[in-house]
PDB file of C-alpha atoms in Angstrom:
ATOM      1  CA  MET A   1     -95.220  12.922-162.085  1.00 48.00           C
ATOM      2  CA  ALA A   2     -98.447  11.254-161.623  1.00 46.00           C
ATOM      3  CA  ARG A   3     -97.422   8.172-162.671  1.00 49.00           C
ATOM      4  CA  GLY A   4     -94.002   8.549-159.756  1.00 48.00           C
ATOM      5  CA  LYS A   5     -96.144   9.231-157.017  1.00 48.00           C
ATOM      6  CA  GLU A   6     -98.140   5.824-158.264  1.00 51.00           C
ATOM      7  CA  SER A   7     -95.589   3.861-158.390  1.00 53.00           C
ATOM      8  CA  ASN A   8     -94.208   5.349-154.688  1.00 54.00           C
ATOM      9  CA  GLY A   9     -97.573   5.020-153.438  1.00 54.00           C
ATOM     10  CA  GLY A  10     -97.979   1.310-154.987  1.00 55.00           C
ATOM     11  CA  CYS A  11     -94.123   0.573-153.508  1.00 60.00           C
ATOM     12  CA  LEU A  12     -94.687   1.335-150.022  1.00 60.00           C
ATOM     13  CA  GLY A  13     -97.194   0.185-150.074  1.00 61.00           C
ATOM     14  CA  VAL A  14     -95.730  -3.270-150.522  1.00 64.00           C
ATOM     15  CA  PHE A  15     -92.664  -2.397-148.234  1.00 59.00           C
ATOM     16  CA  GLY A  16     -95.766  -1.963-145.522  1.00 65.00           C
ATOM     17  CA  VAL A  17     -97.354  -5.626-145.703  1.00 68.00           C
ATOM     18  CA  VAL A  18     -93.975  -7.612-145.969  1.00 65.00           C
ATOM     19  CA  LEU A  19     -92.870  -5.203-142.843  1.00 66.00           C
ATOM     20  CA  PHE A  20     -95.969  -5.645-141.161  1.00 63.00           C
ATOM     21  CA  LEU A  21     -95.904  -9.852-142.264  1.00 66.00           C
ATOM     22  CA  ALA A  22     -91.924 -10.032-141.383  1.00 69.00           C
ATOM     23  CA  LEU A  23     -93.060  -8.068-137.569  1.00 66.00           C
ATOM     24  CA  LEU A  24     -95.591 -11.781-137.867  1.00 63.00           C
ATOM     25  CA  ALA A  25     -92.388 -13.562-138.226  1.00 69.00           C
ATOM     26  CA  ALA A  26     -90.857 -12.073-135.348  1.00 69.00           C
ATOM     27  CA  ILE A  27     -92.983 -12.493-133.705  1.00 69.00           C
ATOM     28  CA  PRO A  28     -92.276 -15.554-130.849  1.00 72.00           C
ATOM     29  CA  TRP A  29     -94.402 -19.336-131.498  1.00 71.00           C
ATOM     30  CA  GLN A  30     -95.078 -18.940-127.532  1.00 74.00           C
ATOM     31  CA  VAL A  31     -96.309 -15.792-127.872  1.00 68.00           C
ATOM     32  CA  TRP A  32     -99.023 -17.089-130.544  1.00 66.00           C
ATOM     33  CA  ALA A  33     -99.764 -19.488-128.155  1.00 76.00           C
ATOM     34  CA  ALA A  34    -100.418 -17.530-125.644  1.00 78.00           C
ATOM     35  CA  LEU A  35    -103.172 -15.147-127.280  1.00 74.00           C
ATOM     36  CA  ALA A  36    -104.715 -18.480-129.063  1.00 79.00           C
ATOM     37  CA  GLY A  37    -105.321 -19.400-125.458  1.00 82.00           C
ATOM     38  CA  ILE A  38    -106.802 -16.541-124.077  1.00 86.00           C
ATOM     39  CA  ALA A  39    -109.306 -16.327-127.349  1.00 83.00           C
ATOM     40  CA  ALA A  40    -110.248 -19.749-126.187  1.00 84.00           C
ATOM     41  CA  VAL A  41    -110.805 -19.123-122.959  1.00 86.00           C
ATOM     42  CA  ALA A  42    -112.849 -15.487-123.941  1.00 86.00           C
ATOM     43  CA  GLY A  43    -115.128 -17.272-126.898  1.00 84.00           C
ATOM     44  CA  ALA A  44    -115.581 -19.535-124.135  1.00 85.00           C
ATOM     45  CA  ILE A  45    -116.174 -17.129-121.587  1.00 88.00           C
ATOM     46  CA  TRP A  46    -118.681 -15.455-124.601  1.00 86.00           C
ATOM     47  CA  LEU A  47    -119.999 -18.299-124.888  1.00 84.00           C
ATOM     48  CA  ALA A  48    -121.577 -19.737-121.536  1.00 85.00           C
ATOM     49  CA  GLY A  49    -122.918 -15.957-121.074  1.00 84.00           C
ATOM     50  CA  ALA A  50    -124.741 -15.449-123.906  1.00 84.00           C
ATOM     51  CA  VAL A  51    -126.180 -19.551-123.392  1.00 86.00           C
ATOM     52  CA  ARG A  52    -126.487 -18.939-119.824  1.00 84.00           C
ATOM     53  CA  ARG A  53    -128.335 -15.589-120.899  1.00 84.00           C
ATOM     54  CA  THR A  54    -130.701 -17.934-123.667  1.00 82.00           C
ATOM     55  CA  VAL A  55    -131.848 -20.392-120.572  1.00 85.00           C
ATOM     56  CA  ILE A  56    -132.851 -17.502-118.193  1.00 85.00           C
ATOM     57  CA  ALA A  57    -134.271 -15.861-120.545  1.00 79.00           C
ATOM     58  CA  ARG A  58    -136.434 -19.149-121.890  1.00 80.00           C
ATOM     59  CA  ARG A  59    -137.096 -19.196-118.204  1.00 82.00           C
ATOM     60  CA  GLN A  60    -138.765 -16.360-117.473  1.00 79.00           C
ATOM     61  CA  GLU A  61    -140.979 -16.502-120.665  1.00 75.00           C
ATOM     62  CA  LYS A  62    -142.078 -20.006-119.282  1.00 77.00           C
ATOM     63  CA  ALA A  63    -142.545 -18.687-116.367  1.00 74.00           C
ATOM     64  CA  ALA A  64    -144.514 -16.136-117.442  1.00 69.00           C
ATOM     65  CA  GLU A  65    -146.269 -18.155-120.331  1.00 69.00           C
ATOM     66  CA  ALA A  66    -146.844 -20.456-116.569  1.00 69.00           C
ATOM     67  CA  GLU A  67    -148.635 -17.578-114.954  1.00 69.00           C
ATOM     68  CA  CYS A  68    -151.291 -16.096-117.835  1.00 68.00           C
ATOM     69  CA  ALA A  69    -152.031 -19.544-118.440  1.00 70.00           C
ATOM     70  CA  ALA A  70    -152.429 -19.764-114.955  1.00 66.00           C
ATOM     71  CA  ARG A  71    -154.768 -16.410-113.954  1.00 69.00           C
ATOM     72  CA  ALA A  72    -156.144 -16.786-117.670  1.00 72.00           C
ATOM     73  CA  GLN A  73    -157.430 -20.609-115.779  1.00 70.00           C
ATOM     74  CA  ALA A  74    -158.389 -18.933-112.728  1.00 70.00           C
ATOM     75  CA  ASP A  75    -160.845 -16.394-114.910  1.00 71.00           C
ATOM     76  CA  GLU A  76    -162.533 -19.070-116.785  1.00 78.00           C
ATOM     77  CA  LEU A  77    -162.890 -20.772-113.395  1.00 75.00           C
ATOM     78  CA  CYS A  78    -163.901 -17.341-111.423  1.00 79.00           C
ATOM     79  CA  ARG A  79    -166.464 -17.012-115.059  1.00 87.00           C
ATOM     80  CA  HIS A  80    -168.310 -20.241-114.846  1.00 84.00           C
ATOM     81  CA  ARG A  81    -168.742 -19.835-111.021  1.00 85.00           C
ATOM     82  CA  ILE A  82    -170.780 -16.985-110.963  1.00 88.00           C
ATOM     83  CA  GLN A  83    -172.354 -18.407-113.418  1.00 87.00           C
ATOM     84  CA  GLN A  84    -173.280 -21.803-111.652  1.00 88.00           C
ATOM     85  CA  TYR A  85    -173.903 -19.321-107.754  1.00 88.00           C
ATOM     86  CA  GLY A  86    -174.434 -15.895-108.951  1.00 89.00           C
ATOM     87  CA  GLU A  87    -171.801 -13.243-108.472  1.00 92.00           C
ATOM     88  CA  ILE A  88    -172.833 -12.654-104.556  1.00 93.00           C
ATOM     89  CA  ASN A  89    -172.243 -17.131-103.281  1.00 94.00           C
ATOM     90  CA  ALA A  90    -169.129 -17.306-106.584  1.00 93.00           C
ATOM     91  CA  THR A  91    -167.331 -13.549-104.220  1.00 94.00           C
ATOM     92  CA  TRP A  92    -167.896 -15.393-100.845  1.00 95.00           C
ATOM     93  CA  LEU A  93    -166.395 -18.195-102.213  1.00 94.00           C
ATOM     94  CA  GLU A  94    -163.807 -16.946-103.916  1.00 94.00           C
ATOM     95  CA  ARG A  95    -162.840 -14.725-100.126  1.00 94.00           C
ATOM     96  CA  ALA A  96    -162.735 -18.518 -98.239  1.00 95.00           C
ATOM     97  CA  LEU A  97    -160.706 -19.798-100.784  1.00 94.00           C
ATOM     98  CA  ALA A  98    -158.359 -17.317-100.361  1.00 94.00           C
ATOM     99  CA  ALA A  99    -158.916 -17.026 -96.601  1.00 94.00           C
ATOM    100  CA  VAL A 100    -157.180 -21.019 -96.689  1.00 95.00           C
ATOM    101  CA  GLN A 101    -154.548 -19.649 -98.650  1.00 94.00           C
ATOM    102  CA  GLN A 102    -153.195 -16.893 -95.920  1.00 94.00           C
ATOM    103  CA  VAL A 103    -154.310 -19.366 -93.003  1.00 94.00           C
ATOM    104  CA  ALA A 104    -151.891 -22.033 -94.404  1.00 93.00           C
ATOM    105  CA  ALA A 105    -149.066 -19.581 -95.497  1.00 94.00           C
ATOM    106  CA  SER A 106    -149.190 -17.800 -92.132  1.00 93.00           C
ATOM    107  CA  GLU A 107    -146.823 -18.690 -89.492  1.00 93.00           C
ATOM    108  CA  ALA A 108    -149.627 -18.997 -86.841  1.00 92.00           C
ATOM    109  CA  ALA A 109    -150.005 -22.182 -88.795  1.00 92.00           C
ATOM    110  CA  ARG A 110    -146.087 -23.404 -89.230  1.00 92.00           C
ATOM    111  CA  ALA A 111    -145.311 -23.397 -85.552  1.00 89.00           C
ATOM    112  CA  GLY A 112    -148.462 -25.116 -84.464  1.00 90.00           C
ATOM    113  CA  TRP A 113    -150.850 -22.266 -82.650  1.00 89.00           C
ATOM    114  CA  LEU A 114    -153.424 -23.637 -85.532  1.00 89.00           C
ATOM    115  CA  GLY A 115    -154.354 -26.651 -84.412  1.00 89.00           C
ATOM    116  CA  ASP A 116    -155.443 -28.241 -87.397  1.00 88.00           C
ATOM    117  CA  VAL A 117    -155.677 -26.436 -90.969  1.00 88.00           C
ATOM    118  CA  ASP A 118    -157.232 -28.876 -93.393  1.00 91.00           C
ATOM    119  CA  PHE A 119    -160.230 -26.714 -94.162  1.00 93.00           C
ATOM    120  CA  SER A 120    -161.192 -29.262 -97.218  1.00 93.00           C
ATOM    121  CA  ALA A 121    -164.351 -29.830 -95.528  1.00 94.00           C
ATOM    122  CA  ASP A 122    -165.569 -26.916 -95.265  1.00 94.00           C
ATOM    123  CA  LEU A 123    -165.142 -25.580 -99.005  1.00 94.00           C
ATOM    124  CA  ALA A 124    -167.075 -28.603 -99.517  1.00 95.00           C
ATOM    125  CA  ALA A 125    -169.971 -27.751 -97.307  1.00 95.00           C
ATOM    126  CA  ILE A 126    -169.688 -24.100 -98.640  1.00 95.00           C
ATOM    127  CA  THR A 127    -169.596 -25.991-102.417  1.00 95.00           C
ATOM    128  CA  ALA A 128    -172.596 -27.964-102.410  1.00 95.00           C
ATOM    129  CA  GLY A 129    -174.596 -25.442-100.019  1.00 95.00           C
ATOM    130  CA  PHE A 130    -174.096 -22.871-102.940  1.00 95.00           C
ATOM    131  CA  ASP A 131    -174.848 -26.117-105.483  1.00 94.00           C
ATOM    132  CA  ARG A 132    -178.223 -27.081-103.838  1.00 95.00           C
ATOM    133  CA  SER A 133    -179.020 -23.204-104.086  1.00 94.00           C
ATOM    134  CA  ALA A 134    -178.344 -22.630-107.568  1.00 93.00           C
ATOM    135  CA  ALA A 135    -179.515 -26.405-108.217  1.00 93.00           C
ATOM    136  CA  LEU A 136    -182.773 -25.673-106.739  1.00 93.00           C
ATOM    137  CA  ARG A 137    -183.070 -21.778-107.833  1.00 92.00           C
ATOM    138  CA  ALA A 138    -182.652 -23.476-111.529  1.00 91.00           C
ATOM    139  CA  ARG A 139    -185.849 -25.727-111.142  1.00 92.00           C
ATOM    140  CA  ALA A 140    -188.118 -23.398-109.942  1.00 91.00           C
ATOM    141  CA  ALA A 141    -187.063 -20.714-112.197  1.00 90.00           C
ATOM    142  CA  ASP A 142    -188.415 -23.863-114.370  1.00 90.00           C
ATOM    143  CA  LEU A 143    -191.025 -23.196-112.707  1.00 88.00           C
ATOM    144  CA  GLN A 144    -192.700 -19.674-112.247  1.00 87.00           C
ATOM    145  CA  ARG A 145    -191.820 -20.536-116.070  1.00 89.00           C
ATOM    146  CA  LEU A 146    -195.304 -22.729-116.889  1.00 88.00           C
ATOM    147  CA  ASP A 147    -198.092 -21.388-118.046  1.00 86.00           C
ATOM    148  CA  SER A 148    -201.328 -20.789-115.633  1.00 84.00           C
ATOM    149  CA  PRO A 149    -199.381 -20.745-111.886  1.00 82.00           C
ATOM    150  CA  ARG A 150    -201.355 -22.728-109.884  1.00 88.00           C
ATOM    151  CA  ALA A 151    -202.006 -22.089-105.563  1.00 88.00           C
ATOM    152  CA  ASP A 152    -198.960 -25.515-105.449  1.00 88.00           C
ATOM    153  CA  ASP A 153    -197.641 -24.119-107.964  1.00 86.00           C
ATOM    154  CA  ARG A 154    -196.718 -20.719-106.049  1.00 90.00           C
ATOM    155  CA  ARG A 155    -196.580 -22.345-102.908  1.00 92.00           C
ATOM    156  CA  LEU A 156    -193.952 -25.074-104.018  1.00 92.00           C
ATOM    157  CA  LEU A 157    -191.526 -22.150-105.595  1.00 90.00           C
ATOM    158  CA  ALA A 158    -192.114 -20.694-102.711  1.00 92.00           C
ATOM    159  CA  GLU A 159    -190.609 -22.893-100.105  1.00 93.00           C
ATOM    160  CA  ALA A 160    -188.187 -23.632-102.703  1.00 92.00           C
ATOM    161  CA  LEU A 161    -186.877 -20.579-102.937  1.00 92.00           C
ATOM    162  CA  ALA A 162    -186.909 -20.108 -98.927  1.00 94.00           C
ATOM    163  CA  ALA A 163    -184.766 -23.235 -98.572  1.00 95.00           C
ATOM    164  CA  ALA A 164    -182.408 -21.615-100.812  1.00 94.00           C
ATOM    165  CA  ASP A 165    -182.380 -18.292 -99.004  1.00 94.00           C
ATOM    166  CA  ARG A 166    -181.271 -21.027 -96.294  1.00 96.00           C
ATOM    167  CA  LEU A 167    -179.076 -22.369 -98.482  1.00 96.00           C
ATOM    168  CA  ASP A 168    -177.066 -19.478 -99.205  1.00 95.00           C
ATOM    169  CA  ALA A 169    -177.181 -18.218 -95.618  1.00 96.00           C
ATOM    170  CA  SER A 170    -175.589 -21.410 -94.135  1.00 95.00           C
ATOM    171  CA  ALA A 171    -173.043 -21.184 -96.485  1.00 96.00           C
ATOM    172  CA  ARG A 172    -172.322 -17.754 -96.817  1.00 95.00           C
ATOM    173  CA  GLY A 173    -171.828 -17.727 -92.695  1.00 95.00           C
ATOM    174  CA  ARG A 174    -169.460 -21.043 -92.790  1.00 95.00           C
ATOM    175  CA  ALA A 175    -166.794 -19.015 -95.828  1.00 95.00           C
ATOM    176  CA  GLU A 176    -167.085 -15.831 -93.219  1.00 95.00           C
ATOM    177  CA  LEU A 177    -165.831 -17.949 -90.372  1.00 94.00           C
ATOM    178  CA  VAL A 178    -163.359 -19.293 -92.584  1.00 94.00           C
ATOM    179  CA  CYS A 179    -162.393 -15.548 -93.555  1.00 95.00           C
ATOM    180  CA  ARG A 180    -161.873 -14.625 -89.633  1.00 95.00           C
ATOM    181  CA  CYS A 181    -159.373 -17.737 -89.234  1.00 94.00           C
ATOM    182  CA  ALA A 182    -157.371 -15.682 -91.874  1.00 94.00           C
ATOM    183  CA  VAL A 183    -158.087 -12.176 -90.065  1.00 94.00           C
ATOM    184  CA  GLU A 184    -157.305 -14.423 -87.008  1.00 94.00           C
ATOM    185  CA  ALA A 185    -154.792 -15.996 -87.759  1.00 94.00           C
ATOM    186  CA  GLY A 186    -152.775 -12.429 -88.878  1.00 94.00           C
ATOM    187  CA  LEU A 187    -153.355 -10.815 -85.609  1.00 95.00           C
ATOM    188  CA  ILE A 188    -151.310 -14.264 -84.254  1.00 94.00           C
ATOM    189  CA  ASP A 189    -148.397 -13.293 -87.281  1.00 95.00           C
ATOM    190  CA  ARG A 190    -148.248  -9.478 -86.317  1.00 95.00           C
ATOM    191  CA  SER A 191    -147.974 -10.895 -82.355  1.00 94.00           C
ATOM    192  CA  LEU A 192    -145.759 -12.862 -82.580  1.00 93.00           C
ATOM    193  CA  GLU A 193    -143.987  -9.875 -84.248  1.00 94.00           C
ATOM    194  CA  GLN A 194    -144.184  -7.554 -81.957  1.00 95.00           C
ATOM    195  CA  GLU A 195    -142.250 -11.141 -79.241  1.00 93.00           C
ATOM    196  CA  ARG A 196    -139.512 -11.221 -81.297  1.00 94.00           C
ATOM    197  CA  ALA A 197    -139.026  -7.171 -81.440  1.00 95.00           C
ATOM    198  CA  ASP A 198    -139.875  -6.395 -77.799  1.00 95.00           C
ATOM    199  CA  ALA A 199    -137.023  -9.797 -77.062  1.00 95.00           C
ATOM    200  CA  ARG A 200    -134.285  -8.020 -80.057  1.00 95.00           C
ATOM    201  CA  THR A 201    -135.724  -4.825 -77.459  1.00 95.00           C
ATOM    202  CA  ALA A 202    -135.057  -5.531 -74.283  1.00 95.00           C
ATOM    203  CA  GLU A 203    -131.636  -7.543 -75.226  1.00 95.00           C
ATOM    204  CA  GLU A 204    -130.209  -4.083 -76.276  1.00 95.00           C
ATOM    205  CA  ARG A 205    -131.116  -2.835 -73.111  1.00 95.00           C
ATOM    206  CA  THR A 206    -129.413  -5.059 -71.409  1.00 95.00           C
ATOM    207  CA  ALA A 207    -127.182  -4.863 -73.172  1.00 95.00           C
ATOM    208  CA  LEU A 208    -126.802  -1.327 -73.189  1.00 94.00           C
ATOM    209  CA  HIS A 209    -126.969  -1.023 -69.097  1.00 95.00           C
ATOM    210  CA  ARG A 210    -124.330  -3.292 -69.070  1.00 93.00           C
ATOM    211  CA  GLU A 211    -122.195  -1.408 -70.699  1.00 93.00           C
ATOM    212  CA  LEU A 212    -122.794   2.045 -69.623  1.00 92.00           C
ATOM    213  CA  SER A 213    -122.501   0.842 -66.114  1.00 91.00           C
ATOM    214  CA  ALA A 214    -119.238  -0.992 -67.279  1.00 89.00           C
ATOM    215  CA  MET A 215    -118.322   3.170 -68.736  1.00 90.00           C
ATOM    216  CA  LEU A 216    -119.732   4.773 -65.561  1.00 89.00           C
ATOM    217  CA  TYR A 217    -117.733   2.717 -63.003  1.00 84.00           C
ATOM    218  CA  GLY A 218    -114.674   3.908 -64.638  1.00 81.00           C
ATOM    219  CA  ILE A 219    -114.985   6.988 -64.445  1.00 80.00           C
ATOM    220  CA  GLU A 220    -115.964   7.026 -60.867  1.00 72.00           C
ATOM    221  CA  ALA A 221    -113.202   4.589 -60.122  1.00 69.00           C
ATOM    222  CA  VAL A 222    -110.235   7.388 -61.796  1.00 63.00           C
ATOM    223  CA  PRO A 223    -109.908   9.679 -59.347  1.00 62.00           C
ATOM    224  CA  GLU A 224    -109.459  13.340 -60.470  1.00 59.00           C
ATOM    225  CA  SER A 225    -105.651  14.212 -60.033  1.00 57.00           C
ATOM    226  CA  ALA A 226    -104.612  17.276 -59.129  1.00 50.00           C
ATOM    227  CA  ASP A 227    -102.591  17.462 -62.644  1.00 54.00           C
ATOM    228  CA  SER A 228    -105.731  17.674 -64.636  1.00 56.00           C
ATOM    229  CA  VAL A 229    -106.017  21.423 -64.452  1.00 57.00           C
ATOM    230  CA  SER A 230    -106.936  21.946 -68.469  1.00 69.00           C
ATOM    231  CA  ALA A 231    -105.137  25.277 -70.283  1.00 76.00           C
ATOM    232  CA  ALA A 232    -108.736  26.493 -69.816  1.00 76.00           C
ATOM    233  CA  ASP A 233    -108.249  27.361 -65.934  1.00 73.00           C
ATOM    234  CA  ARG A 234    -104.959  27.761 -66.362  1.00 76.00           C
ATOM    235  CA  VAL A 235    -105.789  31.381 -68.465  1.00 77.00           C
ATOM    236  CA  MET A 236    -108.429  32.452 -67.121  1.00 79.00           C
ATOM    237  CA  ALA A 237    -106.087  32.133 -63.276  1.00 80.00           C
ATOM    238  CA  ARG A 238    -103.710  34.188 -65.837  1.00 78.00           C
ATOM    239  CA  VAL A 239    -106.260  36.600 -66.655  1.00 79.00           C
ATOM    240  CA  ALA A 240    -107.301  37.340 -63.330  1.00 82.00           C
ATOM    241  CA  GLY A 241    -103.280  37.747 -62.354  1.00 80.00           C
ATOM    242  CA  TYR A 242    -103.269  40.456 -64.994  1.00 76.00           C
ATOM    243  CA  ARG A 243    -106.532  42.383 -64.114  1.00 81.00           C
ATOM    244  CA  GLU A 244    -105.727  42.180 -60.183  1.00 82.00           C
ATOM    245  CA  LEU A 245    -102.179  43.815 -61.315  1.00 79.00           C
ATOM    246  CA  LYS A 246    -103.342  46.403 -63.280  1.00 77.00           C
ATOM    247  CA  GLN A 247    -105.683  47.830 -60.691  1.00 83.00           C
ATOM    248  CA  GLN A 248    -102.174  48.078 -58.441  1.00 82.00           C
ATOM    249  CA  ILE A 249    -100.516  49.861 -60.619  1.00 80.00           C
ATOM    250  CA  ALA A 250    -103.914  52.176 -60.784  1.00 78.00           C
ATOM    251  CA  ARG A 251    -104.147  52.510 -57.358  1.00 80.00           C
ATOM    252  CA  ILE A 252    -100.475  53.505 -57.191  1.00 80.00           C
ATOM    253  CA  ARG A 253    -100.174  56.062 -59.737  1.00 75.00           C
ATOM    254  CA  GLU A 254    -103.533  57.124 -57.718  1.00 70.00           C
TER     255      GLU A 254
END
């Protein structure tokens, strides 16, 4: 009995395979060609998308690597400046460099309101001042480490430190002036933006005045006709008539 069922199942399986192959053979070759074309197009689209995703991912990876490298280089340069000039002078130099970038990127500079925005001479003067100050302080520290200091040592040390202070003050003053230029450039940018906003408001006001004036003129030019009595007016007139009729009936009954 079980052997018969297995034989019948095998026959049905073979019949199903033969039927499936027969159905495939009955499909015209044009249909197979169309299916192959669709599959080829779909494969090409998928491959193009995969390549595009790979290229975008690679570009993003390179951009992230470049950003990390630039950040690391900037951090290293900042540490070097702090070590060379001291934290305060290094901070002033960083502020001046950032201010120069802000001025260059401002609309005021691009529109020519600021004239020549080449701050290379200012940055060179700031850097030179801090360099000379750092060199003076380093040599003064060497002199201070000598044993048995003498009066002329102390005098020369005081003069060197005073000169270094003057160099620092001069360089910081120029750096502060550069930072003020960035502040003023930002104020001009905001002023230009406000002028554009005011111009847009004036244009919108003019358009609204023109449109409203035309609407008001149209309303005044068309007189209200006698036929324009509303339904509410008619209903209220009938209500008044009804009440008057009721009053007359009440008086007659009295």
